[in-house]
Amino acid sequence: MYERRRTVAWSAGLAAALALVAVYSATIGPVAIPATVVAKAILNDVTLPTLSLDGGLTWVHPFSFGVERSHAVIVTRLRLPRIALGAAVGFALATAGAVMQGFFRNPMADPSIIGVSTGAAVGAVAAIVFQPAIPLVPDLQGMAFATALAAGFAVYLVAREGGRTPVATLLLAGVAVQTFLGAVVSYTLLFAGDSLERAVFWLMGHLHAASWGKVGAVWPVALLGFLVTLAYARDLNVLLVGEDDAHTMGVEVERTKRVLLAVASVLTAAAVAVAGVIGFVGLVVPHVMRLLVGPDHRVLLPTSALAGAGFLVATDTLARAGPAEVPVGIVTAALGAPFFLYLLRDREVHSL
């Protein structure tokens, strides 16, 4: 009961912080819009289901605040999709990061550790470089998602030994596959030609091409993956004491590892496919939340997910607040790396 109250309290606070960051983010841009106008535009866009007189279901707009049409269009069609996509990507990456750190029992782990991000990069770069010449090549997001999952599955197959998947072997296989795929990306870039700038920009991580379609594609995956990992929160807690002890405590270790690895791979693939390679969200955010709320995944998973959503929305706001927009992946790395070095220096991060 105490852990449930802590989860609710922390989650409510982080959700409120996310809402405030989202509203503030929507005020930033070439056209400055007051926060009150942003809030009114968002409320005007809300639709609720109601029963009509004939018993049918209709959708109505309960709010009708006076907002300039240009401001409403900017908020709801340009800025909100980007904010919602950033929240979804941050939510997915932080959830996957928390799972990976618990899975490997190492706070240095992150979602890219099993090669999924680099696998997505292979597919995305291939789509950018070869799609103009080969029409049969799938679209960028579909290609990136498929190759990301293929990379994660390949790492799992390589690490599999006699029906078991040793964590150390999985880690080494991930490093090897990641290095090989990085070489494939570099080789593909040699043929990029006029597409080189677009490919490099994608590799930096960005949210500039956000749309409600992408938001609708990522959020269901992020929420479903989160719910699955939350269902395995107790098993993740038990795995922290070691696989042998977890087995004696009734955890189906190999099955749990397969599910967690698959879900973390899907979450990472979905995020990277629409936003490119954005580093440090899945590494720093779960680690910071672990310092704040402790290692219990029943609390850590929801708080990390919400904190990841807020963190990426905030960093993307910073990325586009200057005179020239910077890819958000650069900002997360620039902020995350020094902060993580501080943690390495002044905190105990060698074990969970």
GROMACS .gro file of C-alpha atoms in nm:
model
  352
    1MET     CA    1   0.000   0.000   0.000
    2TYR     CA    2   0.286   0.237   0.085
    3GLU     CA    3   0.456   0.172  -0.251
    4ARG     CA    4   0.126   0.235  -0.429
    5ARG     CA    5   0.086   0.569  -0.256
    6ARG     CA    6   0.443   0.663  -0.346
    7THR     CA    7   0.382   0.565  -0.708
    8VAL     CA    8   0.063   0.771  -0.727
    9ALA     CA    9   0.224   1.073  -0.559
   10TRP     CA   10   0.536   1.073  -0.775
   11SER     CA   11   0.342   0.999  -1.093
   12ALA     CA   12   0.092   1.278  -1.026
   13GLY     CA   13   0.373   1.526  -0.964
   14LEU     CA   14   0.563   1.423  -1.277
   15ALA     CA   15   0.244   1.427  -1.488
   16ALA     CA   16   0.170   1.781  -1.367
   17ALA     CA   17   0.528   1.884  -1.449
   18LEU     CA   18   0.491   1.729  -1.796
   19ALA     CA   19   0.170   1.925  -1.856
   20LEU     CA   20   0.337   2.252  -1.751
   21VAL     CA   21   0.641   2.185  -1.970
   22ALA     CA   22   0.412   2.100  -2.264
   23VAL     CA   23   0.215   2.424  -2.230
   24TYR     CA   24   0.532   2.630  -2.195
   25SER     CA   25   0.688   2.451  -2.493
   26ALA     CA   26   0.387   2.541  -2.707
   27THR     CA   27   0.449   2.910  -2.637
   28ILE     CA   28   0.800   2.895  -2.788
   29GLY     CA   29   0.860   2.953  -3.157
   30PRO     CA   30   0.895   3.218  -3.429
   31VAL     CA   31   0.549   3.338  -3.324
   32ALA     CA   32   0.535   3.383  -2.945
   33ILE     CA   33   0.200   3.279  -2.804
   34PRO     CA   34   0.101   3.345  -2.439
   35ALA     CA   35   0.052   3.041  -2.218
   36THR     CA   36  -0.311   3.134  -2.153
   37VAL     CA   37  -0.381   3.136  -2.527
   38VAL     CA   38  -0.208   2.799  -2.563
   39ALA     CA   39  -0.421   2.651  -2.284
   40LYS     CA   40  -0.740   2.787  -2.443
   41ALA     CA   41  -0.644   2.652  -2.786
   42ILE     CA   42  -0.579   2.308  -2.637
   43LEU     CA   43  -0.909   2.307  -2.449
   44ASN     CA   44  -1.097   2.419  -2.761
   45ASP     CA   45  -0.958   2.114  -2.941
   46VAL     CA   46  -1.085   1.871  -2.677
   47THR     CA   47  -1.379   1.655  -2.785
   48LEU     CA   48  -1.596   1.447  -2.555
   49PRO     CA   49  -1.848   1.173  -2.640
   50THR     CA   50  -2.212   1.241  -2.558
   51LEU     CA   51  -2.540   1.065  -2.621
   52SER     CA   52  -2.773   1.236  -2.865
   53LEU     CA   53  -3.155   1.242  -2.830
   54ASP     CA   54  -3.191   0.943  -3.061
   55GLY     CA   55  -2.949   0.738  -2.850
   56GLY     CA   56  -2.653   0.774  -3.085
   57LEU     CA   57  -2.301   0.872  -2.986
   58THR     CA   58  -2.180   1.214  -3.093
   59TRP     CA   59  -1.863   1.410  -3.025
   60VAL     CA   60  -1.886   1.766  -2.897
   61HIS     CA   61  -1.643   2.044  -2.812
   62PRO     CA   62  -1.725   2.149  -2.454
   63PHE     CA   63  -1.506   2.460  -2.471
   64SER     CA   64  -1.524   2.756  -2.708
   65PHE     CA   65  -1.276   3.016  -2.589
   66GLY     CA   66  -1.200   3.307  -2.814
   67VAL     CA   67  -0.864   3.235  -2.982
   68GLU     CA   68  -0.724   3.381  -3.304
   69ARG     CA   69  -0.742   3.123  -3.581
   70SER     CA   70  -0.374   3.163  -3.669
   71HIS     CA   71  -0.275   3.097  -3.308
   72ALA     CA   72  -0.504   2.795  -3.287
   73VAL     CA   73  -0.356   2.648  -3.605
   74ILE     CA   74   0.002   2.703  -3.486
   75VAL     CA   75  -0.067   2.540  -3.149
   76THR     CA   76  -0.279   2.242  -3.254
   77ARG     CA   77  -0.131   2.157  -3.593
   78LEU     CA   78   0.236   2.252  -3.559
   79ARG     CA   79   0.351   2.260  -3.199
   80LEU     CA   80   0.128   2.010  -3.020
   81PRO     CA   81   0.213   1.719  -3.255
   82ARG     CA   82   0.583   1.781  -3.193
   83ILE     CA   83   0.531   1.802  -2.817
   84ALA     CA   84   0.317   1.487  -2.813
   85LEU     CA   85   0.571   1.299  -3.025
   86GLY     CA   86   0.856   1.411  -2.801
   87ALA     CA   87   0.663   1.295  -2.496
   88ALA     CA   88   0.594   0.957  -2.659
   89VAL     CA   89   0.957   0.905  -2.763
   90GLY     CA   90   1.088   1.008  -2.421
   91PHE     CA   91   0.829   0.786  -2.250
   92ALA     CA   92   0.931   0.485  -2.460
   93LEU     CA   93   1.309   0.537  -2.430
   94ALA     CA   94   1.301   0.593  -2.053
   95THR     CA   95   1.082   0.285  -2.001
   96ALA     CA   96   1.317   0.075  -2.213
   97GLY     CA   97   1.616   0.218  -2.028
   98ALA     CA   98   1.472   0.131  -1.687
   99VAL     CA   99   1.406  -0.224  -1.810
  100MET     CA  100   1.756  -0.263  -1.953
  101GLN     CA  101   1.922  -0.138  -1.636
  102GLY     CA  102   1.721  -0.385  -1.429
  103PHE     CA  103   1.772  -0.662  -1.685
  104PHE     CA  104   2.151  -0.623  -1.690
  105ARG     CA  105   2.166  -0.524  -1.322
  106ASN     CA  106   2.381  -0.232  -1.429
  107PRO     CA  107   2.291   0.140  -1.422
  108MET     CA  108   2.523   0.198  -1.717
  109ALA     CA  109   2.287   0.005  -1.949
  110ASP     CA  110   2.062   0.189  -2.193
  111PRO     CA  111   1.813   0.094  -2.468
  112SER     CA  112   2.081   0.090  -2.739
  113ILE     CA  113   2.296  -0.166  -2.561
  114ILE     CA  114   2.161  -0.457  -2.768
  115GLY     CA  115   2.207  -0.283  -3.101
  116VAL     CA  116   1.846  -0.179  -3.166
  117SER     CA  117   1.925   0.188  -3.222
  118THR     CA  118   2.209   0.109  -3.462
  119GLY     CA  119   1.985  -0.142  -3.638
  120ALA     CA  120   1.728   0.131  -3.690
  121ALA     CA  121   2.003   0.356  -3.825
  122VAL     CA  122   2.093   0.094  -4.087
  123GLY     CA  123   1.734   0.080  -4.211
  124ALA     CA  124   1.680   0.455  -4.205
  125VAL     CA  125   2.002   0.540  -4.384
  126ALA     CA  126   1.937   0.268  -4.643
  127ALA     CA  127   1.589   0.407  -4.705
  128ILE     CA  128   1.722   0.763  -4.740
  129VAL     CA  129   2.006   0.666  -4.973
  130PHE     CA  130   1.846   0.398  -5.190
  131GLN     CA  131   1.474   0.479  -5.196
  132PRO     CA  132   1.503   0.738  -5.477
  133ALA     CA  133   1.670   0.478  -5.701
  134ILE     CA  134   1.484   0.167  -5.581
  135PRO     CA  135   1.109   0.236  -5.538
  136LEU     CA  136   1.054  -0.103  -5.370
  137VAL     CA  137   1.250   0.008  -5.063
  138PRO     CA  138   0.997   0.067  -4.779
  139ASP     CA  139   0.943   0.410  -4.625
  140LEU     CA  140   1.197   0.539  -4.374
  141GLN     CA  141   0.998   0.472  -4.056
  142GLY     CA  142   0.894   0.122  -4.162
  143MET     CA  143   1.246   0.031  -4.270
  144ALA     CA  144   1.401   0.165  -3.949
  145PHE     CA  145   1.150  -0.018  -3.730
  146ALA     CA  146   1.201  -0.349  -3.913
  147THR     CA  147   1.581  -0.340  -3.907
  148ALA     CA  148   1.581  -0.233  -3.541
  149LEU     CA  149   1.379  -0.539  -3.442
  150ALA     CA  150   1.593  -0.758  -3.668
  151ALA     CA  151   1.908  -0.634  -3.490
  152GLY     CA  152   1.762  -0.707  -3.147
  153PHE     CA  153   1.653  -1.055  -3.256
  154ALA     CA  154   1.997  -1.123  -3.407
  155VAL     CA  155   2.167  -1.031  -3.080
  156TYR     CA  156   1.932  -1.263  -2.893
  157LEU     CA  157   2.004  -1.554  -3.129
  158VAL     CA  158   2.380  -1.502  -3.108
  159ALA     CA  159   2.370  -1.492  -2.727
  160ARG     CA  160   2.148  -1.798  -2.693
  161GLU     CA  161   2.334  -2.094  -2.538
  162GLY     CA  162   2.164  -2.427  -2.473
  163GLY     CA  163   1.822  -2.280  -2.406
  164ARG     CA  164   1.961  -2.002  -2.186
  165THR     CA  165   2.056  -1.642  -2.253
  166PRO     CA  166   2.345  -1.540  -2.026
  167VAL     CA  167   2.338  -1.168  -1.958
  168ALA     CA  168   2.713  -1.128  -2.007
  169THR     CA  169   2.700  -1.302  -2.346
  170LEU     CA  170   2.402  -1.090  -2.447
  171LEU     CA  171   2.592  -0.774  -2.358
  172LEU     CA  172   2.900  -0.877  -2.555
  173ALA     CA  173   2.687  -0.985  -2.852
  174GLY     CA  174   2.513  -0.648  -2.842
  175VAL     CA  175   2.845  -0.463  -2.850
  176ALA     CA  176   2.970  -0.674  -3.142
  177VAL     CA  177   2.651  -0.640  -3.348
  178GLN     CA  178   2.634  -0.269  -3.270
  179THR     CA  179   2.992  -0.222  -3.395
  180PHE     CA  180   2.924  -0.418  -3.713
  181LEU     CA  181   2.604  -0.227  -3.788
  182GLY     CA  182   2.785   0.100  -3.727
  183ALA     CA  183   3.029  -0.002  -3.999
  184VAL     CA  184   2.734  -0.080  -4.230
  185VAL     CA  185   2.591   0.268  -4.168
  186SER     CA  186   2.927   0.431  -4.242
  187TYR     CA  187   2.968   0.229  -4.562
  188THR     CA  188   2.616   0.316  -4.678
  189LEU     CA  189   2.686   0.686  -4.624
  190LEU     CA  190   2.963   0.662  -4.885
  191PHE     CA  191   2.690   0.625  -5.147
  192ALA     CA  192   2.463   0.894  -5.004
  193GLY     CA  193   2.550   1.166  -5.253
  194ASP     CA  194   2.287   1.439  -5.233
  195SER     CA  195   2.112   1.245  -4.953
  196LEU     CA  196   2.409   1.273  -4.716
  197GLU     CA  197   2.282   1.581  -4.533
  198ARG     CA  198   1.941   1.424  -4.473
  199ALA     CA  199   2.094   1.098  -4.350
  200VAL     CA  200   2.333   1.272  -4.110
  201PHE     CA  201   2.051   1.492  -3.981
  202TRP     CA  202   1.840   1.181  -3.910
  203LEU     CA  203   2.130   1.019  -3.722
  204MET     CA  204   2.152   1.324  -3.494
  205GLY     CA  205   1.798   1.268  -3.364
  206HIS     CA  206   1.519   1.516  -3.425
  207LEU     CA  207   1.146   1.585  -3.390
  208HIS     CA  208   1.106   1.846  -3.662
  209ALA     CA  209   0.895   1.620  -3.888
  210ALA     CA  210   0.636   1.544  -3.620
  211SER     CA  211   0.276   1.480  -3.721
  212TRP     CA  212  -0.037   1.347  -3.556
  213GLY     CA  213   0.005   1.034  -3.767
  214LYS     CA  214   0.341   0.960  -3.606
  215VAL     CA  215   0.200   1.041  -3.264
  216GLY     CA  216  -0.082   0.793  -3.323
  217ALA     CA  217   0.170   0.530  -3.428
  218VAL     CA  218   0.410   0.566  -3.134
  219TRP     CA  219   0.188   0.631  -2.832
  220PRO     CA  220  -0.009   0.301  -2.849
  221VAL     CA  221   0.319   0.107  -2.873
  222ALA     CA  222   0.470   0.306  -2.587
  223LEU     CA  223   0.168   0.258  -2.360
  224LEU     CA  224   0.126  -0.113  -2.439
  225GLY     CA  225   0.496  -0.176  -2.385
  226PHE     CA  226   0.487   0.016  -2.058
  227LEU     CA  227   0.191  -0.187  -1.930
  228VAL     CA  228   0.369  -0.513  -2.014
  229THR     CA  229   0.685  -0.406  -1.833
  230LEU     CA  230   0.479  -0.287  -1.537
  231ALA     CA  231   0.323  -0.632  -1.516
  232TYR     CA  232   0.677  -0.770  -1.484
  233ALA     CA  233   0.790  -0.513  -1.226
  234ARG     CA  234   0.798  -0.770  -0.944
  235ASP     CA  235   0.999  -1.014  -1.159
  236LEU     CA  236   1.245  -0.735  -1.241
  237ASN     CA  237   1.284  -0.667  -0.869
  238VAL     CA  238   1.357  -1.033  -0.802
  239LEU     CA  239   1.604  -1.055  -1.090
  240LEU     CA  240   1.815  -0.788  -0.918
  241VAL     CA  241   1.923  -1.047  -0.658
  242GLY     CA  242   2.047  -1.287  -0.927
  243GLU     CA  243   1.898  -1.536  -1.170
  244ASP     CA  244   1.952  -1.841  -0.951
  245ASP     CA  245   1.780  -1.681  -0.653
  246ALA     CA  246   1.503  -1.553  -0.879
  247HIS     CA  247   1.442  -1.907  -1.006
  248THR     CA  248   1.412  -2.043  -0.653
  249MET     CA  249   1.161  -1.766  -0.577
  250GLY     CA  250   0.931  -1.882  -0.855
  251VAL     CA  251   1.030  -1.652  -1.141
  252GLU     CA  252   1.043  -1.812  -1.487
  253VAL     CA  253   1.376  -1.649  -1.557
  254GLU     CA  254   1.425  -1.729  -1.927
  255ARG     CA  255   1.067  -1.650  -2.020
  256THR     CA  256   1.083  -1.322  -1.827
  257LYS     CA  257   1.410  -1.228  -1.997
  258ARG     CA  258   1.265  -1.300  -2.341
  259VAL     CA  259   0.957  -1.087  -2.276
  260LEU     CA  260   1.151  -0.797  -2.128
  261LEU     CA  261   1.409  -0.804  -2.405
  262ALA     CA  262   1.140  -0.812  -2.673
  263VAL     CA  263   0.937  -0.529  -2.517
  264ALA     CA  264   1.243  -0.308  -2.464
  265SER     CA  265   1.346  -0.371  -2.825
  266VAL     CA  266   1.000  -0.279  -2.959
  267LEU     CA  267   0.985   0.037  -2.747
  268THR     CA  268   1.329   0.148  -2.863
  269ALA     CA  269   1.256   0.060  -3.226
  270ALA     CA  270   0.931   0.257  -3.227
  271ALA     CA  271   1.100   0.563  -3.075
  272VAL     CA  272   1.409   0.559  -3.295
  273ALA     CA  273   1.210   0.492  -3.613
  274VAL     CA  274   1.027   0.826  -3.588
  275ALA     CA  275   1.288   1.042  -3.415
  276GLY     CA  276   1.631   0.912  -3.508
  277VAL     CA  277   1.904   0.825  -3.259
  278ILE     CA  278   1.846   1.024  -2.940
  279GLY     CA  279   2.096   0.933  -2.674
  280PHE     CA  280   2.108   0.957  -2.296
  281VAL     CA  281   1.732   0.972  -2.236
  282GLY     CA  282   1.718   0.600  -2.159
  283LEU     CA  283   2.043   0.615  -1.965
  284VAL     CA  284   2.027   0.925  -1.747
  285VAL     CA  285   1.655   0.953  -1.673
  286PRO     CA  286   1.605   0.603  -1.520
  287HIS     CA  287   1.927   0.640  -1.326
  288VAL     CA  288   1.827   0.975  -1.179
  289MET     CA  289   1.483   0.842  -1.089
  290ARG     CA  290   1.643   0.541  -0.924
  291LEU     CA  291   1.841   0.780  -0.703
  292LEU     CA  292   1.519   0.962  -0.615
  293VAL     CA  293   1.264   0.683  -0.571
  294GLY     CA  294   1.480   0.375  -0.519
  295PRO     CA  295   1.521   0.050  -0.717
  296ASP     CA  296   1.166  -0.085  -0.678
  297HIS     CA  297   1.043  -0.114  -1.037
  298ARG     CA  298   0.681  -0.077  -0.929
  299VAL     CA  299   0.768   0.287  -0.860
  300LEU     CA  300   1.067   0.326  -1.090
  301LEU     CA  301   0.897   0.229  -1.416
  302PRO     CA  302   0.608   0.481  -1.410
  303THR     CA  303   0.822   0.761  -1.273
  304SER     CA  304   1.098   0.700  -1.528
  305ALA     CA  305   0.848   0.694  -1.814
  306LEU     CA  306   0.687   1.024  -1.714
  307ALA     CA  307   1.022   1.186  -1.637
  308GLY     CA  308   1.154   1.072  -1.976
  309ALA     CA  309   0.855   1.228  -2.151
  310GLY     CA  310   0.902   1.558  -1.969
  311PHE     CA  311   1.279   1.556  -2.020
  312LEU     CA  312   1.259   1.512  -2.397
  313VAL     CA  313   0.987   1.775  -2.436
  314ALA     CA  314   1.200   2.017  -2.232
  315THR     CA  315   1.521   1.946  -2.427
  316ASP     CA  316   1.340   1.975  -2.760
  317THR     CA  317   1.203   2.311  -2.648
  318LEU     CA  318   1.559   2.419  -2.574
  319ALA     CA  319   1.671   2.281  -2.912
  320ARG     CA  320   1.431   2.504  -3.105
  321ALA     CA  321   1.441   2.809  -2.878
  322GLY     CA  322   1.751   2.964  -3.035
  323PRO     CA  323   1.787   3.155  -3.361
  324ALA     CA  324   1.859   2.826  -3.543
  325GLU     CA  325   1.703   2.491  -3.455
  326VAL     CA  326   1.943   2.225  -3.327
  327PRO     CA  327   1.867   1.850  -3.349
  328VAL     CA  328   1.740   1.740  -3.010
  329GLY     CA  329   1.984   1.448  -3.003
  330ILE     CA  330   2.269   1.699  -2.977
  331VAL     CA  331   2.102   1.873  -2.684
  332THR     CA  332   2.031   1.551  -2.491
  333ALA     CA  333   2.392   1.441  -2.538
  334ALA     CA  334   2.531   1.783  -2.444
  335LEU     CA  335   2.324   1.790  -2.123
  336GLY     CA  336   2.327   1.420  -2.043
  337ALA     CA  337   2.697   1.343  -2.079
  338PRO     CA  338   2.831   1.602  -1.830
  339PHE     CA  339   2.554   1.522  -1.584
  340PHE     CA  340   2.627   1.153  -1.605
  341LEU     CA  341   2.998   1.219  -1.554
  342TYR     CA  342   2.901   1.406  -1.239
  343LEU     CA  343   2.704   1.104  -1.121
  344LEU     CA  344   2.997   0.875  -1.196
  345ARG     CA  345   3.227   1.102  -0.998
  346ASP     CA  346   3.013   1.176  -0.693
  347ARG     CA  347   2.766   0.887  -0.672
  348GLU     CA  348   2.783   0.510  -0.639
  349VAL     CA  349   2.668   0.382  -0.979
  350HIS     CA  350   2.859   0.057  -1.010
  351SER     CA  351   2.578  -0.166  -0.894
  352LEU     CA  352   2.203  -0.157  -0.846
   0.00000   0.00000   0.00000
